[in-house]
Amino acid sequence: MIVVGLGGMGSATLFHLARRGLRTLGLERYDMVHEYGSSHGLTRIIRLAYWEHPTYVSLLRRSYELWRELESLSDEKLLYITGSIDAGPEGGSVFQGALRSSELHGLEHEVTDGAELHRRFPGYRLPGELRCLYQPDGGFLLPERCNVAHLARALAHGAEARFREPVLEWGATNGHAWVRTSRGRYEAGRLVICAGPWAAKLVPELDSLAVAERQVLAWLQPARPEYFQVGAFPVFNLEVEEGRYYGFPSFLVPGFKFGKYHHRGEQVDPDAMNREPEPEDEELLRSFARRYFPDGAGPTLMLKTCLFTNSPDRHFILDLHPDHPEVAIAAGFSGHGYKFCSVIGEIMADLAQGGQTRHDIEFFRLRRFAVSRESRVASHE
Ligand SMILES: Cc1cc2nc3c(=O)[nH]c(=O)nc-3n(C[C@H](O)[C@H](O)[C@H](O)COP(=O)(O)OP(=O)(O)OC[C@H]3O[C@@H](n4cnc5c(N)ncnc54)[C@H](O)[C@@H]3O)c2cc1C
């Protein structure tokens, strides 16, 4: 088995394949820990009241289970539980979606408003009438440490991993796959492509289905640090008139961390993007903090760029390649994939090993785009 890309999804896939006793090679163009892709920045939200769609909830349950297992295998704390807030207008997609997932899946949750939220968690200063759903299982993961933990466990199970070795091309026919890298050529029975923002460069069929988008994250020094500590500040997803935002308590860096989904809507080539945060990026984020988290809106401590890889419907792409069943693809995580790495590693290992998985991934198949393209054509006739 060959896994291309050892970021969030690829490191988890390498681990699941290796622990099944399969001979596995992982190839990564950068270092074991790097800041060019999608899985850096110290923390990633994990939450169960999934507003995006209730179908994610069963995958999330398995994801939590596998993260906890990885913690115990690597004897390291990787997952912190803070509770999560999904807030927005009564009829908005974040609040309504979180409520629907909670009700459908019987999740423990409380519904409150902006005023009550401030009394309970004083760092939050949301408009009083905003509807807020609190779910106690939300929290955050440490993505760099999680990737290293998956890789370390994979190596311990005998996987090989080669870093600083980009895959330049690949092919597959009749149950065999090969890749050519900057250093050589490798062959295997199956190939798994987890190339994050570079997915469409390796799989041209993903062109326009997995589109890289520049993001910027901020860490600001709170005037009231006690309001933004773990224990006093749940992670959040927030829908307000300026757009959709997410945020975290201070952790590892003494700053309130947050970002705006689809930041400035900049589609980019990951090999040519501006990786330096600009004053406009900073002001966009600071103005949000001043309005909704004024006690967290002190001096800027850190800004970082990162990449989303958006699919047209913002749902994941998990499937076999349409023309090469020897190749499994994980792509298009659209800014919300990290929390699922552990279960997606298991799914990709299933697809590589036997072409199918016990997890229900119909919602994530590539053919949904073909269908919608066909129906668009039909509706124009
Ligand atoms: C700012 C920001 C905030 C986010 N917040 C959250 C959050 O709070 N919660 C959440 O669940 N998700 C969040 N996400 C989304 C999540 O981080 C991503 O969905 C996830 O990291 C995607 O993982 P990946 O493995 O697809 O990509 P990556 O981790 O980028 O891995 C892809 C890897 O493939 C390698 N690669 C590419 N091409 C080649 C090649 N030709 N040869 C060899 N190697 C190659 C790359 O170098 C890279 O290491 C956020 C994303 C960003 C950018």
Tab-separated table of C-alpha atoms and ligand atoms in Angstrom:
chain	number	residue	atom	x	y	z
A	1	MET	CA	0.000	0.000	0.000
A	2	ILE	CA	1.190	3.526	-0.738
A	3	VAL	CA	-0.226	6.618	0.973
A	4	VAL	CA	0.464	9.959	-0.721
A	5	GLY	CA	0.450	12.937	1.637
A	6	LEU	CA	1.128	12.506	5.362
A	7	GLY	CA	-0.880	15.381	6.796
A	8	GLY	CA	-4.000	14.864	8.902
A	9	MET	CA	-5.738	12.227	6.776
A	10	GLY	CA	-2.647	10.503	5.378
A	11	SER	CA	-0.944	10.024	8.752
A	12	ALA	CA	-4.133	8.428	10.126
A	13	THR	CA	-4.473	6.202	7.037
A	14	LEU	CA	-0.852	5.070	7.314
A	15	PHE	CA	-1.468	4.142	10.945
A	16	HIS	CA	-4.621	2.103	10.247
A	17	LEU	CA	-3.023	0.239	7.348
A	18	ALA	CA	0.174	-0.505	9.252
A	19	ARG	CA	-1.589	-1.782	12.342
A	20	ARG	CA	-3.513	-4.253	10.200
A	21	GLY	CA	-0.134	-5.739	9.368
A	22	LEU	CA	-0.115	-4.446	5.769
A	23	ARG	CA	3.173	-3.418	4.181
A	24	THR	CA	2.781	0.324	3.818
A	25	LEU	CA	4.806	3.230	2.462
A	26	GLY	CA	3.901	6.879	3.125
A	27	LEU	CA	5.244	9.684	0.929
A	28	GLU	CA	5.192	13.340	1.968
A	29	ARG	CA	6.547	16.333	0.049
A	30	TYR	CA	7.406	18.341	3.206
A	31	ASP	CA	8.587	17.529	6.763
A	32	MET	CA	6.825	15.419	9.377
A	33	VAL	CA	5.488	18.663	10.876
A	34	HIS	CA	5.075	21.616	8.520
A	35	GLU	CA	2.956	24.732	7.975
A	36	TYR	CA	2.247	24.603	4.231
A	37	GLY	CA	-0.948	22.545	4.278
A	38	SER	CA	-4.118	22.441	6.383
A	39	SER	CA	-3.186	20.762	9.665
A	40	HIS	CA	-1.078	23.299	11.585
A	41	GLY	CA	-1.971	26.032	14.084
A	42	LEU	CA	-1.903	24.221	17.462
A	43	THR	CA	-5.635	23.469	17.893
A	44	ARG	CA	-8.632	22.173	15.909
A	45	ILE	CA	-12.243	22.110	17.080
A	46	ILE	CA	-14.048	18.829	17.586
A	47	ARG	CA	-17.812	18.979	18.192
A	48	LEU	CA	-20.703	16.562	18.138
A	49	ALA	CA	-23.783	18.769	17.522
A	50	TYR	CA	-22.826	18.913	13.866
A	51	TRP	CA	-24.709	21.764	12.232
A	52	GLU	CA	-23.355	20.943	8.758
A	53	HIS	CA	-25.436	17.731	8.516
A	54	PRO	CA	-26.641	15.047	10.959
A	55	THR	CA	-25.015	12.307	8.877
A	56	TYR	CA	-21.633	13.289	10.327
A	57	VAL	CA	-22.653	12.436	13.899
A	58	SER	CA	-22.108	8.676	13.722
A	59	LEU	CA	-18.675	9.229	12.142
A	60	LEU	CA	-17.925	11.659	14.945
A	61	ARG	CA	-18.760	9.121	17.617
A	62	ARG	CA	-16.220	6.729	16.089
A	63	SER	CA	-13.782	9.594	15.678
A	64	TYR	CA	-13.900	10.436	19.408
A	65	GLU	CA	-13.393	6.750	20.209
A	66	LEU	CA	-10.361	6.501	17.941
A	67	TRP	CA	-8.804	9.761	19.214
A	68	ARG	CA	-9.094	8.432	22.767
A	69	GLU	CA	-7.534	5.179	21.677
A	70	LEU	CA	-4.661	7.081	20.026
A	71	GLU	CA	-4.135	9.038	23.258
A	72	SER	CA	-3.778	5.843	25.203
A	73	LEU	CA	-1.543	4.180	22.576
A	74	SER	CA	0.772	7.171	22.510
A	75	ASP	CA	0.453	8.037	26.207
A	76	GLU	CA	-0.202	11.678	25.348
A	77	LYS	CA	-3.177	13.994	25.819
A	78	LEU	CA	-4.435	15.005	22.380
A	79	LEU	CA	-8.105	15.846	23.014
A	80	TYR	CA	-9.381	18.542	25.413
A	81	ILE	CA	-13.064	18.787	26.262
A	82	THR	CA	-14.390	22.338	26.759
A	83	GLY	CA	-17.998	22.095	25.578
A	84	SER	CA	-19.054	23.732	22.318
A	85	ILE	CA	-21.312	26.644	21.402
A	86	ASP	CA	-23.170	26.803	18.086
A	87	ALA	CA	-24.799	30.217	17.907
A	88	GLY	CA	-26.624	32.420	15.436
A	89	PRO	CA	-30.031	33.753	14.529
A	90	GLU	CA	-32.992	31.521	15.426
A	91	GLY	CA	-33.545	30.480	11.786
A	92	GLY	CA	-29.846	30.409	10.804
A	93	SER	CA	-28.062	27.295	9.561
A	94	VAL	CA	-25.615	27.015	12.498
A	95	PHE	CA	-28.155	27.115	15.339
A	96	GLN	CA	-30.862	25.168	13.475
A	97	GLY	CA	-28.377	22.583	12.166
A	98	ALA	CA	-26.848	22.000	15.608
A	99	LEU	CA	-30.320	21.653	17.131
A	100	ARG	CA	-31.410	19.198	14.434
A	101	SER	CA	-28.324	17.003	14.892
A	102	SER	CA	-28.726	17.097	18.673
A	103	GLU	CA	-32.391	16.117	18.534
A	104	LEU	CA	-32.005	13.449	15.856
A	105	HIS	CA	-29.090	11.797	17.638
A	106	GLY	CA	-30.289	12.322	21.207
A	107	LEU	CA	-27.247	14.415	22.137
A	108	GLU	CA	-27.087	16.118	25.494
A	109	HIS	CA	-27.529	19.855	24.842
A	110	GLU	CA	-28.856	23.121	26.270
A	111	VAL	CA	-30.379	26.017	24.367
A	112	THR	CA	-29.743	29.499	25.662
A	113	ASP	CA	-29.354	33.082	24.387
A	114	GLY	CA	-26.500	35.569	24.085
A	115	ALA	CA	-27.293	37.302	27.391
A	116	GLU	CA	-27.324	34.087	29.418
A	117	LEU	CA	-24.204	32.839	27.643
A	118	HIS	CA	-22.331	35.955	28.778
A	119	ARG	CA	-23.395	35.384	32.390
A	120	ARG	CA	-22.115	31.834	32.242
A	121	PHE	CA	-19.019	32.384	30.065
A	122	PRO	CA	-18.130	36.093	30.426
A	123	GLY	CA	-15.679	36.143	27.483
A	124	TYR	CA	-18.715	35.921	25.159
A	125	ARG	CA	-20.531	39.219	24.425
A	126	LEU	CA	-22.966	38.118	21.735
A	127	PRO	CA	-26.157	40.030	20.953
A	128	GLY	CA	-28.719	39.137	23.654
A	129	GLU	CA	-31.244	37.674	21.228
A	130	LEU	CA	-28.805	35.293	19.491
A	131	ARG	CA	-29.723	31.621	19.947
A	132	CYS	CA	-26.944	29.444	21.373
A	133	LEU	CA	-26.689	25.670	21.663
A	134	TYR	CA	-24.260	24.329	24.250
A	135	GLN	CA	-23.102	20.728	23.822
A	136	PRO	CA	-20.813	19.388	26.556
A	137	ASP	CA	-18.704	16.996	24.409
A	138	GLY	CA	-17.164	19.693	22.197
A	139	GLY	CA	-13.510	20.593	22.568
A	140	PHE	CA	-10.273	20.703	20.637
A	141	LEU	CA	-7.492	18.481	19.320
A	142	LEU	CA	-3.781	19.251	18.965
A	143	PRO	CA	-3.309	18.655	15.223
A	144	GLU	CA	0.494	18.662	15.009
A	145	ARG	CA	0.694	16.233	17.938
A	146	CYS	CA	-2.098	14.052	16.521
A	147	ASN	CA	-0.309	13.769	13.164
A	148	VAL	CA	2.948	12.861	14.883
A	149	ALA	CA	1.139	10.338	17.106
A	150	HIS	CA	-0.441	8.620	14.082
A	151	LEU	CA	2.908	8.579	12.269
A	152	ALA	CA	4.853	7.339	15.282
A	153	ARG	CA	2.377	4.489	15.812
A	154	ALA	CA	2.472	3.663	12.097
A	155	LEU	CA	6.283	3.474	12.166
A	156	ALA	CA	6.121	1.320	15.285
A	157	HIS	CA	3.910	-1.102	13.323
A	158	GLY	CA	6.515	-1.293	10.565
A	159	ALA	CA	5.287	1.338	8.082
A	160	GLU	CA	7.905	3.229	6.083
A	161	ALA	CA	7.532	6.984	5.718
A	162	ARG	CA	9.597	9.199	3.436
A	163	PHE	CA	9.508	12.940	3.928
A	164	ARG	CA	10.749	15.662	1.568
A	165	GLU	CA	9.836	13.361	-1.284
A	166	PRO	CA	7.047	14.763	-3.497
A	167	VAL	CA	5.022	12.402	-5.651
A	168	LEU	CA	5.245	13.683	-9.227
A	169	GLU	CA	2.962	11.234	-11.015
A	170	TRP	CA	1.079	8.001	-10.494
A	171	GLY	CA	-0.732	5.363	-12.484
A	172	ALA	CA	-2.854	2.264	-11.839
A	173	THR	CA	-4.169	-0.670	-13.866
A	174	ASN	CA	-5.204	-4.292	-13.275
A	175	GLY	CA	-4.716	-4.339	-9.530
A	176	HIS	CA	-1.377	-2.537	-9.559
A	177	ALA	CA	-0.432	1.042	-8.783
A	178	TRP	CA	2.834	2.953	-9.102
A	179	VAL	CA	4.138	6.369	-8.183
A	180	ARG	CA	7.126	8.354	-9.394
A	181	THR	CA	8.656	10.713	-6.847
A	182	SER	CA	11.564	13.154	-6.845
A	183	ARG	CA	13.737	10.226	-5.739
A	184	GLY	CA	12.415	7.065	-7.341
A	185	ARG	CA	9.572	4.840	-8.396
A	186	TYR	CA	7.486	2.606	-6.124
A	187	GLU	CA	4.860	-0.016	-6.839
A	188	ALA	CA	2.021	-1.386	-4.736
A	189	GLY	CA	-1.333	-3.084	-5.023
A	190	ARG	CA	-3.234	0.001	-3.819
A	191	LEU	CA	-2.726	3.738	-3.593
A	192	VAL	CA	-4.399	6.199	-1.207
A	193	ILE	CA	-4.233	9.884	-2.131
A	194	CYS	CA	-4.614	12.319	0.796
A	195	ALA	CA	-2.964	15.386	-0.724
A	196	GLY	CA	-5.068	18.086	0.996
A	197	PRO	CA	-4.915	21.383	-0.913
A	198	TRP	CA	-2.848	19.712	-3.659
A	199	ALA	CA	-5.486	17.032	-4.355
A	200	ALA	CA	-6.509	18.378	-7.767
A	201	LYS	CA	-2.871	18.630	-8.859
A	202	LEU	CA	-2.520	14.869	-8.405
A	203	VAL	CA	-6.048	13.904	-9.454
A	204	PRO	CA	-7.209	16.101	-12.346
A	205	GLU	CA	-10.771	14.744	-11.974
A	206	LEU	CA	-10.924	16.798	-8.748
A	207	ASP	CA	-10.320	20.048	-10.591
A	208	SER	CA	-13.175	22.349	-9.456
A	209	LEU	CA	-14.240	19.717	-6.857
A	210	ALA	CA	-11.346	20.318	-4.424
A	211	VAL	CA	-10.408	23.988	-4.570
A	212	ALA	CA	-7.746	25.502	-2.301
A	213	GLU	CA	-8.684	28.669	-0.411
A	214	ARG	CA	-6.404	30.921	1.670
A	215	GLN	CA	-7.337	31.357	5.350
A	216	VAL	CA	-5.896	33.445	8.192
A	217	LEU	CA	-6.035	32.715	11.923
A	218	ALA	CA	-5.443	35.161	14.784
A	219	TRP	CA	-4.330	34.869	18.400
A	220	LEU	CA	-5.032	38.032	20.431
A	221	GLN	CA	-3.919	38.759	23.974
A	222	PRO	CA	-7.027	38.989	26.181
A	223	ALA	CA	-7.436	41.901	28.593
A	224	ARG	CA	-9.174	39.380	30.886
A	225	PRO	CA	-7.142	36.157	30.378
A	226	GLU	CA	-9.234	34.318	32.982
A	227	TYR	CA	-12.304	34.557	30.690
A	228	PHE	CA	-10.465	32.774	27.869
A	229	GLN	CA	-8.917	29.880	29.735
A	230	VAL	CA	-9.751	26.237	29.159
A	231	GLY	CA	-12.598	25.565	31.597
A	232	ALA	CA	-14.069	29.069	31.250
A	233	PHE	CA	-14.470	29.273	27.487
A	234	PRO	CA	-16.110	26.635	25.244
A	235	VAL	CA	-15.072	26.404	21.583
A	236	PHE	CA	-17.556	28.072	19.233
A	237	ASN	CA	-19.124	28.287	15.793
A	238	LEU	CA	-20.868	31.597	15.375
A	239	GLU	CA	-23.059	32.981	12.625
A	240	VAL	CA	-23.328	36.791	12.716
A	241	GLU	CA	-23.984	39.486	10.118
A	242	GLU	CA	-20.257	39.657	9.210
A	243	GLY	CA	-20.164	35.914	8.383
A	244	ARG	CA	-19.341	32.656	10.099
A	245	TYR	CA	-16.541	32.430	12.687
A	246	TYR	CA	-14.986	29.816	14.970
A	247	GLY	CA	-12.846	30.147	18.067
A	248	PHE	CA	-11.000	28.528	20.953
A	249	PRO	CA	-9.849	29.187	24.497
A	250	SER	CA	-6.177	30.140	25.041
A	251	PHE	CA	-3.966	27.115	24.802
A	252	LEU	CA	-0.178	26.757	24.348
A	253	VAL	CA	-0.100	30.455	23.349
A	254	PRO	CA	-1.615	32.949	25.853
A	255	GLY	CA	-4.096	34.207	23.272
A	256	PHE	CA	-7.752	33.954	22.260
A	257	LYS	CA	-7.648	32.105	18.915
A	258	PHE	CA	-10.274	32.484	16.192
A	259	GLY	CA	-10.845	32.715	12.458
A	260	LYS	CA	-13.491	33.443	9.854
A	261	TYR	CA	-14.709	30.606	7.625
A	262	HIS	CA	-13.715	31.326	4.017
A	263	HIS	CA	-11.832	34.382	5.319
A	264	ARG	CA	-11.664	36.654	2.229
A	265	GLY	CA	-12.859	34.049	-0.279
A	266	GLU	CA	-9.460	33.848	-2.015
A	267	GLN	CA	-9.123	30.756	-4.199
A	268	VAL	CA	-5.411	30.086	-4.605
A	269	ASP	CA	-2.754	27.839	-6.051
A	270	PRO	CA	-1.154	26.304	-2.922
A	271	ASP	CA	2.259	26.539	-4.606
A	272	ALA	CA	1.926	30.241	-5.345
A	273	MET	CA	-0.246	31.730	-2.581
A	274	ASN	CA	0.650	34.646	-0.335
A	275	ARG	CA	1.560	32.953	2.951
A	276	GLU	CA	2.195	36.225	4.746
A	277	PRO	CA	-0.803	37.675	6.667
A	278	GLU	CA	-1.567	41.235	5.479
A	279	PRO	CA	-2.936	44.227	7.450
A	280	GLU	CA	-6.370	43.656	5.791
A	281	ASP	CA	-6.407	40.087	7.134
A	282	GLU	CA	-5.617	41.294	10.628
A	283	GLU	CA	-8.218	44.079	10.600
A	284	LEU	CA	-10.962	41.757	9.363
A	285	LEU	CA	-10.318	39.477	12.349
A	286	ARG	CA	-9.706	42.198	14.933
A	287	SER	CA	-12.949	44.010	14.106
A	288	PHE	CA	-14.880	40.790	14.793
A	289	ALA	CA	-13.159	40.311	18.180
A	290	ARG	CA	-13.745	43.938	19.189
A	291	ARG	CA	-17.471	43.535	18.614
A	292	TYR	CA	-18.204	40.056	20.010
A	293	PHE	CA	-15.273	39.284	22.345
A	294	PRO	CA	-14.059	42.720	23.521
A	295	ASP	CA	-12.217	41.297	26.546
A	296	GLY	CA	-10.237	39.083	24.173
A	297	ALA	CA	-9.359	41.779	21.625
A	298	GLY	CA	-5.977	42.926	22.960
A	299	PRO	CA	-2.683	43.089	21.065
A	300	THR	CA	-2.100	40.624	18.246
A	301	LEU	CA	0.202	37.809	19.361
A	302	MET	CA	0.253	35.709	16.224
A	303	LEU	CA	-1.297	35.455	12.751
A	304	LYS	CA	-1.001	32.416	10.514
A	305	THR	CA	-2.151	31.500	7.038
A	306	CYS	CA	-3.575	28.066	6.302
A	307	LEU	CA	-5.531	26.389	3.486
A	308	PHE	CA	-9.066	25.063	3.150
A	309	THR	CA	-9.825	22.669	0.267
A	310	ASN	CA	-13.450	23.267	-0.666
A	311	SER	CA	-15.797	20.890	-2.433
A	312	PRO	CA	-18.816	22.460	-4.217
A	313	ASP	CA	-21.275	21.409	-1.466
A	314	ARG	CA	-18.680	21.752	1.350
A	315	HIS	CA	-19.011	18.038	2.188
A	316	PHE	CA	-16.108	15.595	2.091
A	317	ILE	CA	-15.037	13.440	-0.857
A	318	LEU	CA	-14.292	9.845	0.179
A	319	ASP	CA	-14.282	7.332	-2.637
A	320	LEU	CA	-12.418	5.102	-5.011
A	321	HIS	CA	-11.095	6.798	-8.134
A	322	PRO	CA	-13.824	6.603	-10.832
A	323	ASP	CA	-11.489	4.985	-13.412
A	324	HIS	CA	-8.941	3.271	-11.148
A	325	PRO	CA	-10.444	1.148	-8.330
A	326	GLU	CA	-6.886	0.560	-7.092
A	327	VAL	CA	-6.842	4.190	-5.912
A	328	ALA	CA	-8.758	5.616	-2.933
A	329	ILE	CA	-9.175	9.365	-2.539
A	330	ALA	CA	-9.806	11.536	0.544
A	331	ALA	CA	-10.270	15.198	-0.419
A	332	GLY	CA	-12.376	18.350	-0.179
A	333	PHE	CA	-12.544	18.633	3.602
A	334	SER	CA	-13.833	22.197	3.204
A	335	GLY	CA	-12.438	23.620	6.434
A	336	HIS	CA	-14.040	21.143	8.836
A	337	GLY	CA	-12.188	17.864	8.366
A	338	TYR	CA	-9.572	17.654	11.071
A	339	LYS	CA	-11.801	16.280	13.834
A	340	PHE	CA	-12.572	13.322	11.520
A	341	CYS	CA	-8.964	12.339	10.687
A	342	SER	CA	-9.009	9.364	13.033
A	343	VAL	CA	-12.139	7.799	11.487
A	344	ILE	CA	-11.207	8.790	7.940
A	345	GLY	CA	-7.901	6.965	8.413
A	346	GLU	CA	-9.961	3.881	9.215
A	347	ILE	CA	-12.269	4.415	6.216
A	348	MET	CA	-9.410	4.940	3.767
A	349	ALA	CA	-7.642	1.847	5.095
A	350	ASP	CA	-10.904	-0.109	4.521
A	351	LEU	CA	-11.259	1.235	0.971
A	352	ALA	CA	-7.632	0.415	0.163
A	353	GLN	CA	-7.789	-3.009	1.705
A	354	GLY	CA	-11.126	-4.275	0.411
A	355	GLY	CA	-12.704	-1.565	-1.765
A	356	GLN	CA	-15.490	-0.980	0.785
A	357	THR	CA	-16.066	0.103	4.373
A	358	ARG	CA	-18.546	-0.662	7.151
A	359	HIS	CA	-19.008	3.091	7.612
A	360	ASP	CA	-21.816	4.679	5.634
A	361	ILE	CA	-20.017	6.951	3.157
A	362	GLU	CA	-22.701	7.208	0.447
A	363	PHE	CA	-23.119	10.897	1.283
A	364	PHE	CA	-19.433	11.476	0.455
A	365	ARG	CA	-19.142	9.664	-2.886
A	366	LEU	CA	-17.829	11.463	-5.952
A	367	ARG	CA	-20.808	10.538	-8.085
A	368	ARG	CA	-23.021	13.108	-6.324
A	369	PHE	CA	-21.283	15.787	-8.387
A	370	ALA	CA	-21.779	13.871	-11.635
A	371	VAL	CA	-25.482	13.559	-10.776
A	372	SER	CA	-25.828	17.247	-10.033
A	373	ARG	CA	-23.956	18.141	-13.242
A	374	GLU	CA	-26.295	15.876	-15.226
A	375	SER	CA	-29.390	17.366	-13.598
A	376	ARG	CA	-28.092	20.883	-14.273
A	377	VAL	CA	-27.685	19.987	-17.939
A	378	ALA	CA	-31.154	18.396	-17.972
A	379	SER	CA	-32.748	21.424	-16.318
A	380	HIS	CA	-31.331	23.660	-19.079
A	381	GLU	CA	-32.785	21.551	-21.882
B	1	LIG	C1	-7.364	27.830	9.397
B	1	LIG	C2	-7.996	26.485	9.463
B	1	LIG	C3	-8.774	26.150	10.571
B	1	LIG	C4	-9.398	24.909	10.630
B	1	LIG	N1	-10.129	24.587	11.738
B	1	LIG	C5	-10.664	23.343	11.858
B	1	LIG	C6	-11.273	22.967	13.066
B	1	LIG	O1	-11.314	23.734	14.032
B	1	LIG	N2	-11.784	21.705	13.139
B	1	LIG	C7	-11.735	20.834	12.099
B	1	LIG	O2	-12.242	19.727	12.227
B	1	LIG	N3	-11.119	21.174	10.938
B	1	LIG	C8	-10.578	22.411	10.804
B	1	LIG	N4	-9.924	22.761	9.673
B	1	LIG	C9	-9.887	21.826	8.542
B	1	LIG	C10	-8.861	20.740	8.727
B	1	LIG	O3	-7.706	21.265	9.306
B	1	LIG	C11	-8.598	20.085	7.382
B	1	LIG	O4	-9.833	19.609	6.861
B	1	LIG	C12	-7.628	18.930	7.514
B	1	LIG	O5	-6.460	19.347	8.149
B	1	LIG	C13	-7.312	18.380	6.118
B	1	LIG	O6	-6.347	17.363	6.225
B	1	LIG	P1	-5.639	16.786	4.918
B	1	LIG	O7	-4.904	15.590	5.324
B	1	LIG	O8	-6.654	16.711	3.816
B	1	LIG	O9	-4.633	17.952	4.469
B	1	LIG	P2	-3.138	18.218	5.007
B	1	LIG	O10	-3.049	18.005	6.458
B	1	LIG	O11	-2.695	19.522	4.436
B	1	LIG	O12	-2.310	17.042	4.347
B	1	LIG	C14	-2.046	16.942	2.977
B	1	LIG	C15	-0.599	16.520	2.857
B	1	LIG	O13	-0.328	16.083	1.545
B	1	LIG	C16	0.995	16.475	1.226
B	1	LIG	N5	1.143	16.446	-0.223
B	1	LIG	C17	0.439	17.149	-1.136
B	1	LIG	N6	0.828	16.857	-2.384
B	1	LIG	C18	1.808	15.913	-2.265
B	1	LIG	C19	2.619	15.230	-3.207
B	1	LIG	N7	2.512	15.448	-4.533
B	1	LIG	N8	3.532	14.343	-2.742
B	1	LIG	C20	3.654	14.104	-1.404
B	1	LIG	N9	2.927	14.758	-0.476
B	1	LIG	C21	1.999	15.643	-0.894
B	1	LIG	C22	1.074	17.875	1.828
B	1	LIG	O14	2.387	18.336	1.967
B	1	LIG	C23	0.352	17.676	3.143
B	1	LIG	O15	1.241	17.316	4.184
B	1	LIG	C24	-9.264	23.989	9.571
B	1	LIG	C25	-8.453	24.314	8.477
B	1	LIG	C26	-7.814	25.541	8.424
B	1	LIG	C27	-6.944	25.863	7.261
